[in-house]
Each structure stands twice: as C-alpha cells, then as structure tokens.
Amino acid sequence: MGISGSIPPEIGELRSLKKLWLQRTRISGSIPPEIAKLQNLTHLYLFATDISGSIPKEIGNMENLQYLHLEQTDLSGPIPPQIGHLKNLEELYLSETYISGVIPSELGSLYRLKRLWLMHTSLSGHLPPELGGLKQCLYLCLNNTAISGPLPSSLSQMANLRELYLHDTEVEGRGLGIVWGYRSAALNSLNRSGCAITV
C-alpha cells in the first residue's frame, strides 16, 4: 500500500474507531502514546511496517483491545508490563522484532489470550511461572530467542495448549511428559529441535 509517514498523535481523537489496520504499509516512526485514547479499539494491526522505537506503556490502557499485531517491525526495548492489563486480549504477536529483556510475569494475567507469538526476538531470561495462568492459550511460540532455564511446572495448567515452539532456545531440563502428560496435544505437536529438553 502507498501509505507512508508516521502515525500522528492526533489519531487519539478518533474515539469511535474500533479497528486500525495499517499493516504492510510504509509507515515509520514510533507508536504515539496518544493511540491509547482509542478506548473502543479492538484490533491494532501494525505488522510488516517500518515502525520503530519502544512499545508505549500506555497501550495497557486500551481495555477493549483483542488483537495486537506488531510483528515484523523494528520495535525494540522491553515488553511493557502494562500489557498484562489488557484483559480482553486474544492475540499478541511480537515476533520478528528487536524487543529484548525478559517476558514480564504480568502476561500471565491475560486469561483470554489464545495466541502468544514471541519468536525471532532478543528476549532472554527464564519463563515466568505466571504463564501458567494462560489457560485459554492454544499457541505459544518462543523459538529463536535467548530464553533459558527449565519449563516451569505451572505450565501444566495450560490445558488447552495445542502447539509449543521452543527450538533454537536455551530452554532445558524438565521432561515435557512430566509437565503436560504424555498424551497432551502440546507434547504431540512440539517442535523441540535445538533445545536441551527431554520428553
């Protein structure tokens, strides 16, 4: 698409806006904090653009947001813990960006989340036990990151998990059959090549 330039702060004045689709355009610059004024927004799609800078913590105030797609951008810096306030969020895609730091434990409060895609990022540290609170999560993609350490036993609470991607990480140790049970969908579909874990 031919759209280019930055997202103006004035976008926050579109208070009735419910869906903002700017994916696969030439927009650049940072995400203005004023975007959080869009309290009726349910879909925010900015993927495959030249958006850069950090994710504004104000996004955590967008209580009706259900779909947040920021993948394939130049975003960097940590994941704001305030994203854990988005109680209606169903999809969080931050893959193929430059985000770094650890996965905030607050993400475990996203009890409606179905898809969490964090692969191909600079995330590191251990998986927070609080992720076990994602009981509706179907897909958890963490491959090609520097995430390390054992899988928390609390992940066994993710009873609906269908697919788990851990290849090319530093995750190790605990046998997955012990965490989920040997017949779980997550274990059956696991792509675990390149990580030091056992079934």
Short mmCIF file of C-alpha atoms in Angstrom, two decimals:
data_model
loop_
_atom_site.label_atom_id
_atom_site.label_comp_id
_atom_site.label_asym_id
_atom_site.label_seq_id
_atom_site.Cartn_x
_atom_site.Cartn_y
_atom_site.Cartn_z
CA MET A 1 0.00 0.00 0.00
CA GLY A 2 1.14 3.57 -0.65
CA ILE A 3 0.56 4.90 2.87
CA SER A 4 3.75 6.34 4.38
CA GLY A 5 4.94 8.71 7.08
CA SER A 6 4.41 8.46 10.82
CA ILE A 7 1.27 7.92 12.89
CA PRO A 8 0.22 11.39 14.09
CA PRO A 9 -0.63 11.95 17.77
CA GLU A 10 -3.99 13.28 16.62
CA ILE A 11 -5.07 9.74 15.87
CA GLY A 12 -6.10 9.61 19.50
CA GLU A 13 -9.01 11.90 18.67
CA LEU A 14 -10.76 9.17 16.66
CA ARG A 15 -12.51 7.97 19.79
CA SER A 16 -15.10 5.81 17.98
CA LEU A 17 -12.52 3.87 15.97
CA LYS A 18 -12.74 0.10 16.52
CA LYS A 19 -10.23 -1.31 14.03
CA LEU A 20 -6.94 0.19 12.88
CA TRP A 21 -5.32 -1.75 10.04
CA LEU A 22 -2.06 -0.22 8.82
CA GLN A 23 -0.18 -3.46 8.16
CA ARG A 24 2.08 -3.85 5.14
CA THR A 25 2.39 -0.13 4.57
CA ARG A 26 5.36 2.23 4.60
CA ILE A 27 4.53 3.89 7.89
CA SER A 28 7.53 4.57 10.12
CA GLY A 29 8.45 6.36 13.30
CA SER A 30 7.25 5.41 16.76
CA ILE A 31 3.82 4.47 18.09
CA PRO A 32 2.42 7.65 19.67
CA PRO A 33 1.25 7.23 23.30
CA GLU A 34 -1.92 9.06 22.28
CA ILE A 35 -3.06 5.91 20.49
CA ALA A 36 -4.17 4.68 23.91
CA LYS A 37 -7.02 7.21 23.79
CA LEU A 38 -8.74 4.87 21.33
CA GLN A 39 -10.67 3.16 24.08
CA ASN A 40 -13.07 1.43 21.67
CA LEU A 41 -10.30 -0.13 19.59
CA THR A 42 -10.43 -3.92 19.34
CA HIS A 43 -7.92 -4.52 16.51
CA LEU A 44 -4.50 -2.87 16.19
CA TYR A 45 -2.56 -4.20 13.20
CA LEU A 46 0.80 -2.53 12.53
CA PHE A 47 2.75 -5.57 11.37
CA ALA A 48 5.14 -5.60 8.41
CA THR A 49 5.86 -1.88 8.62
CA ASP A 50 8.88 0.29 9.50
CA ILE A 51 7.51 1.21 12.93
CA SER A 52 10.37 1.59 15.41
CA GLY A 53 11.07 2.68 18.96
CA SER A 54 9.56 1.06 22.03
CA ILE A 55 6.05 -0.17 22.72
CA PRO A 56 4.37 2.62 24.70
CA LYS A 57 3.23 1.52 28.14
CA GLU A 58 0.01 3.45 27.58
CA ILE A 59 -1.20 0.62 25.34
CA GLY A 60 -2.04 -1.14 28.59
CA ASN A 61 -4.97 1.28 28.99
CA MET A 62 -6.76 0.04 25.85
CA GLU A 63 -9.08 -2.22 27.76
CA ASN A 64 -11.16 -3.34 24.76
CA LEU A 65 -8.18 -4.42 22.66
CA GLN A 66 -8.49 -8.02 21.46
CA TYR A 67 -5.87 -8.29 18.70
CA LEU A 68 -2.44 -6.67 18.94
CA HIS A 69 -0.19 -7.43 15.97
CA LEU A 70 3.17 -5.66 15.97
CA GLU A 71 5.28 -8.37 14.36
CA GLN A 72 7.81 -7.82 11.55
CA THR A 73 8.66 -4.30 12.64
CA ASP A 74 11.71 -2.50 14.04
CA LEU A 75 10.29 -2.20 17.54
CA SER A 76 12.84 -2.60 20.32
CA GLY A 77 13.14 -2.42 24.07
CA PRO A 78 11.21 -4.42 26.67
CA ILE A 79 7.63 -5.66 26.63
CA PRO A 80 5.74 -3.21 28.86
CA PRO A 81 4.29 -5.00 31.92
CA GLN A 82 1.18 -2.87 31.40
CA ILE A 83 0.19 -5.14 28.50
CA GLY A 84 -0.91 -7.51 31.24
CA HIS A 85 -3.84 -5.14 31.88
CA LEU A 86 -5.43 -6.00 28.51
CA LYS A 87 -7.92 -8.49 29.91
CA ASN A 88 -9.76 -8.91 26.58
CA LEU A 89 -6.64 -9.61 24.53
CA GLU A 90 -6.82 -12.80 22.46
CA GLU A 91 -3.77 -12.46 20.21
CA LEU A 92 -0.38 -10.92 20.96
CA TYR A 93 2.14 -11.04 18.12
CA LEU A 94 5.57 -9.50 18.72
CA SER A 95 7.64 -11.89 16.61
CA GLU A 96 10.43 -10.82 14.25
CA THR A 97 11.14 -7.60 16.13
CA TYR A 98 14.04 -6.34 18.23
CA ILE A 99 12.24 -6.49 21.56
CA SER A 100 14.50 -7.57 24.39
CA GLY A 101 14.61 -8.20 28.11
CA VAL A 102 12.52 -10.79 29.91
CA ILE A 103 8.93 -11.91 29.44
CA PRO A 104 7.01 -9.91 32.06
CA SER A 105 5.15 -12.02 34.59
CA GLU A 106 2.12 -9.78 34.08
CA LEU A 107 1.40 -11.53 30.77
CA GLY A 108 0.10 -14.42 32.84
CA SER A 109 -2.95 -12.27 33.63
CA LEU A 110 -4.15 -12.37 30.01
CA TYR A 111 -6.61 -15.15 30.72
CA ARG A 112 -8.38 -14.80 27.35
CA LEU A 113 -5.17 -14.98 25.33
CA LYS A 114 -5.18 -17.70 22.67
CA ARG A 115 -2.03 -16.93 20.70
CA LEU A 116 1.30 -15.63 22.05
CA TRP A 117 3.97 -15.28 19.37
CA LEU A 118 7.36 -14.05 20.59
CA MET A 119 9.73 -15.94 18.29
CA HIS A 120 12.70 -14.40 16.48
CA THR A 121 13.26 -11.71 19.10
CA SER A 122 16.03 -10.82 21.56
CA LEU A 123 14.05 -11.93 24.60
CA SER A 124 16.06 -13.70 27.29
CA GLY A 125 15.77 -14.94 30.87
CA HIS A 126 13.60 -17.70 32.28
CA LEU A 127 9.95 -18.33 31.53
CA PRO A 128 7.86 -16.79 34.31
CA PRO A 129 5.72 -19.32 36.22
CA GLU A 130 2.79 -16.93 35.84
CA LEU A 131 2.43 -18.00 32.21
CA GLY A 132 0.59 -20.99 33.59
CA GLY A 133 -2.36 -18.62 34.00
CA LEU A 134 -2.85 -18.60 30.21
CA LYS A 135 -5.39 -21.37 30.40
CA GLN A 136 -7.06 -20.47 27.09
CA CYS A 137 -3.79 -20.28 25.18
CA LEU A 138 -3.65 -22.51 22.10
CA TYR A 139 -0.32 -21.50 20.56
CA LEU A 140 2.87 -20.49 22.38
CA CYS A 141 5.78 -19.65 20.08
CA LEU A 142 9.12 -18.86 21.71
CA ASN A 143 11.58 -20.27 19.19
CA ASN A 144 14.73 -18.44 18.08
CA THR A 145 15.13 -16.45 21.29
CA ALA A 146 17.65 -16.47 24.16
CA ILE A 147 15.06 -17.72 26.65
CA SER A 148 16.70 -20.19 29.01
CA GLY A 149 16.20 -22.39 32.04
CA PRO A 150 13.66 -25.13 32.77
CA LEU A 151 10.00 -25.16 31.90
CA PRO A 152 8.01 -24.11 34.99
CA SER A 153 5.76 -26.88 36.27
CA SER A 154 2.93 -24.32 36.37
CA LEU A 155 2.70 -24.59 32.57
CA SER A 156 0.79 -27.82 33.14
CA GLN A 157 -2.21 -25.56 33.84
CA MET A 158 -2.27 -24.60 30.15
CA ALA A 159 -4.65 -27.45 29.40
CA ASN A 160 -5.75 -26.08 26.01
CA LEU A 161 -2.26 -25.65 24.58
CA ARG A 162 -2.04 -27.25 21.13
CA GLU A 163 1.31 -26.12 19.79
CA LEU A 164 4.52 -25.19 21.59
CA TYR A 165 7.62 -23.98 19.75
CA LEU A 166 10.91 -23.98 21.64
CA HIS A 167 13.51 -24.77 19.01
CA ASP A 168 16.68 -22.69 18.99
CA THR A 169 16.29 -21.54 22.59
CA GLU A 170 18.24 -22.26 25.77
CA VAL A 171 15.29 -23.99 27.45
CA GLU A 172 16.47 -27.20 29.08
CA GLY A 173 15.93 -29.76 31.79
CA ARG A 174 12.44 -30.82 32.81
CA GLY A 175 10.83 -33.58 30.77
CA LEU A 176 7.78 -32.33 28.94
CA GLY A 177 5.86 -35.53 29.55
CA ILE A 178 6.06 -34.75 33.26
CA VAL A 179 4.81 -31.18 32.76
CA TRP A 180 1.86 -31.90 30.46
CA GLY A 181 1.28 -35.61 30.49
CA TYR A 182 2.46 -37.86 27.72
CA ARG A 183 -0.68 -37.57 25.60
CA SER A 184 -1.11 -33.82 25.59
CA ALA A 185 -1.64 -32.01 22.29
CA ALA A 186 1.20 -29.65 23.16
CA LEU A 187 3.64 -32.50 23.56
CA ASN A 188 2.48 -34.26 20.39
CA SER A 189 2.99 -31.14 18.26
CA LEU A 190 6.11 -29.83 19.98
CA ASN A 191 8.89 -28.58 17.77
CA ARG A 192 11.81 -29.01 20.14
CA SER A 193 14.79 -29.36 17.83
CA GLY A 194 17.68 -27.27 19.03
CA CYS A 195 16.79 -27.09 22.73
CA ALA A 196 18.10 -29.24 25.56
CA ILE A 197 14.86 -30.70 26.92
CA THR A 198 13.65 -34.27 27.09
CA VAL A 199 10.30 -35.90 26.64
#
